[in-house]
Amino acid sequence: MRNALLLAVLLAAAIALPWAAEALGQPATIGLATRILCLGIAAASLNLILGHGGMVSFGHALYYGLGAYTVGILWEHFRLGEPIFGVIPGSNELLVTLPIAMLVAGVAAAVIGALSLRTSGVQFIMITLAFAQMGFFLFVGLKAYGGDDGLLVRRRNLVPGLDLRQPDQLYWLCLGFLVAWLFLQWRIVGSRFGRVLEGIRQNERRMAAIGIATYRYKLAGFVIAGMGCGLAGALTANELRFVSPDLMAWQKSGEIMVMVILGGVGTLLGPVVGAAALVGMEYVLGGITENWQFFLGPILLAVVLWAPGGIMGLLGRGARRG
């Protein structure tokens, strides 16, 4: 009951944020919060396989970038009036681009997962990283879509009944998708499928010994996580109105993983809290010095050493003491 009340209060505060930002004369905060929501979805999707399946994917940003590029490429072909490969028409409708972005990311995750999940440990980490870098250099070389300079999305996608040119409406849309994704993930984790993933994380050999097809479960989780990250990338493309290969670089994968660790691995809200903390520190420290990464490092090190449960772990211990 207490947790449900806390979630309701947090959701109400999140809904009211654009109004509060306008009232305080800080409209730029809405864009910053929208970025946090998008990254929160990406981090939560990684948490599904990292925190519950024990799969340390260091190439998760590949699906983030694929989702973003899907929106950008569909927009570019819509603008030019030229079908992709002469067959697939472009689109600027969110109800079209978003499912396609998730599908593209899911197919990529299925192919990569089918290969990489045959390994484990350091080999798995390196293979996921290698695939992500292959995707990065592929889009760097695609001069038709901007290459290293990226691709401009001049207009945000259209949604019936909404005007995404208004920052508050885009924020509420992203908030709705974040809530929906967290609810879906909560149901997945609480299901038989989620319990099997947890068992695989704890002892995969034992799960295999009792007749569980661990490879299939891991692959299914990997694909779901990829689709969630594709959703985050598609929303990010609308928020930034720009896509570039940097969205799928290894640094972005590391950033998403840091969000999960910082907020709390295996917790529902931890990745979102971690995204808010990391983006917030970047914003605050970046306003003080251009060498803000120098100060961010010790902060992250302190969290890892003295708060292994992340920020959510610290909050949980504080609540129990209170």
CSV table of C-alpha atoms in Angstrom, one decimal:
chain,number,residue,atom,x,y,z
A,1,MET,CA,0.0,0.0,0.0
A,2,ARG,CA,2.8,2.3,0.9
A,3,ASN,CA,4.7,1.6,-2.4
A,4,ALA,CA,1.5,2.1,-4.4
A,5,LEU,CA,0.9,5.5,-2.7
A,6,LEU,CA,4.5,6.5,-3.4
A,7,LEU,CA,4.2,5.5,-7.1
A,8,ALA,CA,1.0,7.5,-7.4
A,9,VAL,CA,2.7,10.6,-5.9
A,10,LEU,CA,5.7,10.3,-8.2
A,11,LEU,CA,3.4,9.9,-11.2
A,12,ALA,CA,1.4,12.9,-10.3
A,13,ALA,CA,4.6,15.0,-9.8
A,14,ALA,CA,5.9,13.8,-13.2
A,15,ILE,CA,2.6,14.7,-14.9
A,16,ALA,CA,2.7,18.2,-13.3
A,17,LEU,CA,6.3,18.9,-14.2
A,18,PRO,CA,5.6,20.9,-17.4
A,19,TRP,CA,3.2,23.2,-15.6
A,20,ALA,CA,5.6,23.7,-12.8
A,21,ALA,CA,8.5,24.4,-15.2
A,22,GLU,CA,6.4,27.0,-17.0
A,23,ALA,CA,5.3,28.6,-13.7
A,24,LEU,CA,8.9,28.8,-12.5
A,25,GLY,CA,10.1,30.3,-15.8
A,26,GLN,CA,12.2,27.2,-16.7
A,27,PRO,CA,10.7,25.9,-19.9
A,28,ALA,CA,14.0,24.3,-20.9
A,29,THR,CA,13.5,21.8,-18.0
A,30,ILE,CA,10.8,20.1,-20.1
A,31,GLY,CA,13.2,19.1,-22.8
A,32,LEU,CA,15.7,17.9,-20.3
A,33,ALA,CA,13.0,15.8,-18.6
A,34,THR,CA,11.9,14.4,-21.9
A,35,ARG,CA,15.4,13.3,-22.6
A,36,ILE,CA,15.5,11.6,-19.2
A,37,LEU,CA,12.2,9.7,-20.0
A,38,CYS,CA,13.6,8.4,-23.3
A,39,LEU,CA,16.9,7.3,-21.7
A,40,GLY,CA,14.9,5.8,-18.8
A,41,ILE,CA,13.1,3.5,-21.2
A,42,ALA,CA,16.4,2.5,-22.8
A,43,ALA,CA,18.0,1.8,-19.4
A,44,ALA,CA,14.9,-0.1,-18.2
A,45,SER,CA,15.0,-2.4,-21.3
A,46,LEU,CA,18.7,-3.2,-20.5
A,47,ASN,CA,17.8,-3.9,-16.9
A,48,LEU,CA,15.4,-6.6,-18.1
A,49,ILE,CA,18.3,-8.7,-19.4
A,50,LEU,CA,21.1,-7.4,-17.1
A,51,GLY,CA,19.3,-7.3,-13.8
A,52,HIS,CA,16.9,-10.3,-14.3
A,53,GLY,CA,18.7,-12.4,-16.9
A,54,GLY,CA,22.4,-11.8,-16.0
A,55,MET,CA,23.2,-10.9,-19.6
A,56,VAL,CA,25.8,-8.1,-19.7
A,57,SER,CA,25.2,-6.6,-23.1
A,58,PHE,CA,27.7,-3.8,-23.9
A,59,GLY,CA,26.1,-3.1,-27.3
A,60,HIS,CA,22.6,-2.1,-26.2
A,61,ALA,CA,22.9,1.3,-27.8
A,62,LEU,CA,22.8,-0.4,-31.2
A,63,TYR,CA,19.0,-0.9,-30.8
A,64,TYR,CA,18.6,2.7,-29.5
A,65,GLY,CA,20.3,4.0,-32.6
A,66,LEU,CA,18.4,1.7,-35.0
A,67,GLY,CA,15.1,2.9,-33.5
A,68,ALA,CA,16.2,6.5,-34.0
A,69,TYR,CA,17.4,6.0,-37.5
A,70,THR,CA,14.2,4.2,-38.5
A,71,VAL,CA,12.3,7.3,-37.7
A,72,GLY,CA,14.8,9.5,-39.4
A,73,ILE,CA,15.0,7.4,-42.6
A,74,LEU,CA,11.2,7.1,-42.9
A,75,TRP,CA,10.9,10.8,-42.5
A,76,GLU,CA,13.6,11.5,-45.1
A,77,HIS,CA,11.9,9.3,-47.7
A,78,PHE,CA,8.5,10.8,-46.8
A,79,ARG,CA,10.1,14.3,-47.4
A,80,LEU,CA,11.6,13.2,-50.7
A,81,GLY,CA,8.5,11.2,-51.8
A,82,GLU,CA,10.8,8.3,-52.7
A,83,PRO,CA,9.9,4.8,-51.3
A,84,ILE,CA,12.7,2.9,-49.5
A,85,PHE,CA,14.2,0.4,-52.0
A,86,GLY,CA,11.4,1.6,-54.4
A,87,VAL,CA,8.9,-0.4,-52.3
A,88,ILE,CA,8.4,0.8,-48.7
A,89,PRO,CA,6.9,4.3,-48.5
A,90,GLY,CA,8.2,6.9,-46.1
A,91,SER,CA,6.1,8.1,-43.2
A,92,ASN,CA,5.8,10.9,-40.7
A,93,GLU,CA,3.1,9.2,-38.6
A,94,LEU,CA,4.1,8.1,-35.2
A,95,LEU,CA,1.6,5.3,-35.2
A,96,VAL,CA,3.5,3.9,-38.2
A,97,THR,CA,7.2,4.8,-37.4
A,98,LEU,CA,7.1,3.7,-33.8
A,99,PRO,CA,6.0,0.0,-34.5
A,100,ILE,CA,8.5,-0.2,-37.4
A,101,ALA,CA,11.3,1.1,-35.2
A,102,MET,CA,10.5,-1.5,-32.6
A,103,LEU,CA,10.3,-4.2,-35.2
A,104,VAL,CA,13.6,-3.3,-36.8
A,105,ALA,CA,15.3,-3.2,-33.4
A,106,GLY,CA,13.7,-6.5,-32.5
A,107,VAL,CA,14.8,-8.3,-35.7
A,108,ALA,CA,18.4,-7.0,-35.1
A,109,ALA,CA,18.3,-8.2,-31.5
A,110,ALA,CA,17.0,-11.6,-32.7
A,111,VAL,CA,19.8,-12.0,-35.2
A,112,ILE,CA,22.5,-10.8,-32.8
A,113,GLY,CA,21.1,-12.6,-29.8
A,114,ALA,CA,20.9,-15.9,-31.8
A,115,LEU,CA,24.7,-15.7,-32.3
A,116,SER,CA,26.0,-14.0,-29.2
A,117,LEU,CA,23.9,-16.0,-26.7
A,118,ARG,CA,25.8,-19.1,-27.7
A,119,THR,CA,28.6,-17.7,-25.6
A,120,SER,CA,28.8,-16.3,-22.1
A,121,GLY,CA,30.9,-14.1,-19.9
A,122,VAL,CA,33.5,-11.9,-21.5
A,123,GLN,CA,32.9,-13.5,-24.9
A,124,PHE,CA,29.3,-12.4,-24.8
A,125,ILE,CA,30.2,-8.9,-23.8
A,126,MET,CA,32.8,-8.5,-26.6
A,127,ILE,CA,30.5,-10.0,-29.2
A,128,THR,CA,27.6,-7.6,-28.4
A,129,LEU,CA,30.1,-4.7,-28.4
A,130,ALA,CA,31.5,-5.8,-31.8
A,131,PHE,CA,28.0,-5.9,-33.3
A,132,ALA,CA,27.3,-2.4,-32.0
A,133,GLN,CA,30.5,-1.1,-33.5
A,134,MET,CA,29.7,-2.7,-36.8
A,135,GLY,CA,26.3,-0.9,-36.8
A,136,PHE,CA,28.1,2.4,-35.8
A,137,PHE,CA,30.5,2.2,-38.7
A,138,LEU,CA,27.8,1.1,-41.1
A,139,PHE,CA,25.8,4.3,-40.5
A,140,VAL,CA,29.0,6.4,-40.6
A,141,GLY,CA,29.5,5.1,-44.1
A,142,LEU,CA,25.9,5.6,-45.3
A,143,LYS,CA,26.4,9.0,-47.0
A,144,ALA,CA,22.8,8.9,-48.3
A,145,TYR,CA,21.6,9.4,-44.7
A,146,GLY,CA,24.2,11.9,-43.7
A,147,GLY,CA,27.0,9.6,-42.8
A,148,ASP,CA,29.1,10.9,-39.8
A,149,ASP,CA,27.2,14.2,-39.9
A,150,GLY,CA,23.9,12.5,-39.1
A,151,LEU,CA,20.4,13.1,-40.4
A,152,LEU,CA,18.1,16.0,-39.7
A,153,VAL,CA,14.4,15.2,-38.9
A,154,ARG,CA,12.8,18.6,-39.7
A,155,ARG,CA,9.4,17.8,-38.3
A,156,ARG,CA,8.3,15.6,-35.4
A,157,ASN,CA,6.0,12.8,-36.2
A,158,LEU,CA,2.3,13.4,-36.3
A,159,VAL,CA,0.0,11.9,-33.7
A,160,PRO,CA,-3.8,12.2,-34.0
A,161,GLY,CA,-5.1,14.7,-31.3
A,162,LEU,CA,-1.6,15.8,-30.3
A,163,ASP,CA,0.9,18.5,-31.5
A,164,LEU,CA,4.4,17.2,-30.7
A,165,ARG,CA,5.8,20.6,-31.6
A,166,GLN,CA,4.7,21.6,-28.2
A,167,PRO,CA,7.3,20.4,-25.7
A,168,ASP,CA,4.8,19.6,-23.0
A,169,GLN,CA,2.8,17.3,-25.2
A,170,LEU,CA,5.9,15.4,-26.4
A,171,TYR,CA,6.9,15.1,-22.7
A,172,TRP,CA,3.5,13.6,-21.7
A,173,LEU,CA,3.6,11.2,-24.6
A,174,CYS,CA,7.1,9.9,-23.6
A,175,LEU,CA,5.9,9.7,-20.0
A,176,GLY,CA,3.0,7.6,-21.1
A,177,PHE,CA,5.3,5.2,-23.0
A,178,LEU,CA,7.7,5.0,-20.0
A,179,VAL,CA,4.8,4.1,-17.7
A,180,ALA,CA,3.5,1.5,-20.2
A,181,TRP,CA,7.0,0.0,-20.6
A,182,LEU,CA,7.5,-0.2,-16.8
A,183,PHE,CA,4.1,-1.8,-16.4
A,184,LEU,CA,4.9,-4.4,-19.1
A,185,GLN,CA,8.3,-5.1,-17.6
A,186,TRP,CA,6.7,-5.5,-14.1
A,187,ARG,CA,4.3,-8.1,-15.5
A,188,ILE,CA,7.1,-9.9,-17.4
A,189,VAL,CA,9.3,-10.1,-14.3
A,190,GLY,CA,6.4,-11.4,-12.2
A,191,SER,CA,5.4,-14.0,-14.7
A,192,ARG,CA,6.8,-17.6,-15.1
A,193,PHE,CA,9.0,-16.2,-17.9
A,194,GLY,CA,10.5,-13.7,-15.5
A,195,ARG,CA,11.1,-16.3,-12.8
A,196,VAL,CA,12.9,-18.5,-15.4
A,197,LEU,CA,15.1,-15.5,-16.3
A,198,GLU,CA,15.9,-15.0,-12.7
A,199,GLY,CA,16.8,-18.7,-12.3
A,200,ILE,CA,19.1,-18.5,-15.3
A,201,ARG,CA,20.8,-15.5,-13.8
A,202,GLN,CA,21.4,-17.3,-10.6
A,203,ASN,CA,22.4,-20.7,-12.0
A,204,GLU,CA,21.9,-21.5,-15.7
A,205,ARG,CA,23.3,-25.0,-15.5
A,206,ARG,CA,20.8,-25.9,-12.8
A,207,MET,CA,18.0,-24.6,-14.9
A,208,ALA,CA,19.1,-26.5,-17.9
A,209,ALA,CA,19.5,-29.7,-15.7
A,210,ILE,CA,15.8,-29.6,-14.8
A,211,GLY,CA,14.8,-29.4,-18.5
A,212,ILE,CA,14.5,-25.6,-19.1
A,213,ALA,CA,15.5,-24.5,-22.6
A,214,THR,CA,17.6,-21.6,-21.3
A,215,TYR,CA,18.7,-20.4,-24.7
A,216,ARG,CA,15.2,-19.8,-25.9
A,217,TYR,CA,14.3,-17.8,-22.8
A,218,LYS,CA,17.4,-15.7,-23.0
A,219,LEU,CA,16.8,-15.0,-26.7
A,220,ALA,CA,13.2,-14.0,-26.0
A,221,GLY,CA,14.3,-11.6,-23.2
A,222,PHE,CA,17.1,-10.3,-25.5
A,223,VAL,CA,14.6,-9.5,-28.2
A,224,ILE,CA,12.1,-7.8,-25.9
A,225,ALA,CA,14.9,-5.7,-24.5
A,226,GLY,CA,16.0,-4.7,-28.0
A,227,MET,CA,12.5,-3.7,-28.9
A,228,GLY,CA,12.2,-1.5,-25.8
A,229,CYS,CA,15.5,0.2,-26.6
A,230,GLY,CA,14.2,0.7,-30.2
A,231,LEU,CA,11.2,2.4,-28.8
A,232,ALA,CA,13.4,4.7,-26.7
A,233,GLY,CA,15.5,5.6,-29.8
A,234,ALA,CA,12.4,6.4,-31.9
A,235,LEU,CA,11.1,8.8,-29.2
A,236,THR,CA,14.6,10.3,-28.9
A,237,ALA,CA,14.6,11.0,-32.7
A,238,ASN,CA,11.4,13.0,-32.2
A,239,GLU,CA,12.7,14.8,-29.2
A,240,LEU,CA,16.1,15.8,-30.8
A,241,ARG,CA,14.8,16.0,-34.4
A,242,PHE,CA,18.2,14.7,-35.3
A,243,VAL,CA,19.9,11.3,-35.5
A,244,SER,CA,23.5,10.4,-35.8
A,245,PRO,CA,25.8,7.3,-35.5
A,246,ASP,CA,26.8,8.5,-32.0
A,247,LEU,CA,23.5,7.2,-30.7
A,248,MET,CA,24.8,3.7,-31.2
A,249,ALA,CA,28.4,4.2,-30.3
A,250,TRP,CA,30.0,2.2,-27.5
A,251,GLN,CA,30.0,5.3,-25.2
A,252,LYS,CA,26.2,5.4,-25.4
A,253,SER,CA,26.0,1.7,-24.5
A,254,GLY,CA,28.3,2.4,-21.5
A,255,GLU,CA,26.1,5.4,-20.5
A,256,ILE,CA,23.0,3.3,-20.5
A,257,MET,CA,24.7,0.6,-18.4
A,258,VAL,CA,25.9,3.2,-15.9
A,259,MET,CA,22.3,4.4,-15.5
A,260,VAL,CA,21.2,0.9,-14.6
A,261,ILE,CA,24.0,0.4,-12.1
A,262,LEU,CA,23.7,3.9,-10.7
A,263,GLY,CA,19.9,3.6,-10.1
A,264,GLY,CA,19.9,-0.1,-9.0
A,265,VAL,CA,20.3,-3.3,-11.0
A,266,GLY,CA,17.2,-5.5,-10.9
A,267,THR,CA,14.8,-2.8,-9.6
A,268,LEU,CA,11.8,-1.5,-11.4
A,269,LEU,CA,12.4,2.3,-11.0
A,270,GLY,CA,16.2,2.1,-10.6
A,271,PRO,CA,17.1,2.6,-14.3
A,272,VAL,CA,14.8,5.7,-14.5
A,273,VAL,CA,16.3,7.1,-11.3
A,274,GLY,CA,19.7,6.4,-12.7
A,275,ALA,CA,18.9,8.2,-15.9
A,276,ALA,CA,17.7,11.2,-14.0
A,277,ALA,CA,20.7,11.2,-11.8
A,278,LEU,CA,23.3,10.8,-14.6
A,279,VAL,CA,21.6,13.4,-16.9
A,280,GLY,CA,21.1,15.8,-13.9
A,281,MET,CA,24.8,15.5,-12.8
A,282,GLU,CA,25.9,16.1,-16.4
A,283,TYR,CA,23.7,19.2,-16.6
A,284,VAL,CA,24.8,20.6,-13.2
A,285,LEU,CA,28.5,19.7,-13.5
A,286,GLY,CA,28.6,20.8,-17.2
A,287,GLY,CA,27.4,24.2,-16.1
A,288,ILE,CA,30.3,24.5,-13.7
A,289,THR,CA,33.2,23.2,-15.8
A,290,GLU,CA,33.7,21.7,-19.3
A,291,ASN,CA,35.7,18.9,-17.6
A,292,TRP,CA,32.7,17.7,-15.8
A,293,GLN,CA,33.5,14.0,-16.5
A,294,PHE,CA,36.5,14.3,-14.2
A,295,PHE,CA,34.2,14.9,-11.3
A,296,LEU,CA,31.5,12.5,-12.4
A,297,GLY,CA,34.0,9.6,-12.3
A,298,PRO,CA,34.6,9.7,-8.5
A,299,ILE,CA,30.9,10.0,-7.8
A,300,LEU,CA,30.1,6.9,-9.8
A,301,LEU,CA,33.0,5.1,-8.2
A,302,ALA,CA,31.6,6.0,-4.7
A,303,VAL,CA,28.2,4.6,-5.6
A,304,VAL,CA,29.6,1.3,-6.9
A,305,LEU,CA,31.9,0.9,-3.8
A,306,TRP,CA,29.5,2.0,-1.0
A,307,ALA,CA,26.1,1.6,-2.5
A,308,PRO,CA,26.1,-1.7,-4.5
A,309,GLY,CA,22.3,-1.5,-4.7
A,310,GLY,CA,22.5,1.8,-6.3
A,311,ILE,CA,20.4,4.8,-5.4
A,312,MET,CA,17.3,2.7,-4.9
A,313,GLY,CA,19.3,0.5,-2.4
A,314,LEU,CA,20.3,3.6,-0.5
A,315,LEU,CA,16.7,4.9,-0.4
A,316,GLY,CA,15.5,1.5,0.7
A,317,ARG,CA,18.0,1.4,3.6
A,318,GLY,CA,17.0,4.9,4.6
A,319,ALA,CA,13.3,4.1,4.6
A,320,ARG,CA,13.9,1.0,6.8
A,321,ARG,CA,15.9,3.0,9.3
A,322,GLY,CA,13.2,5.7,9.4
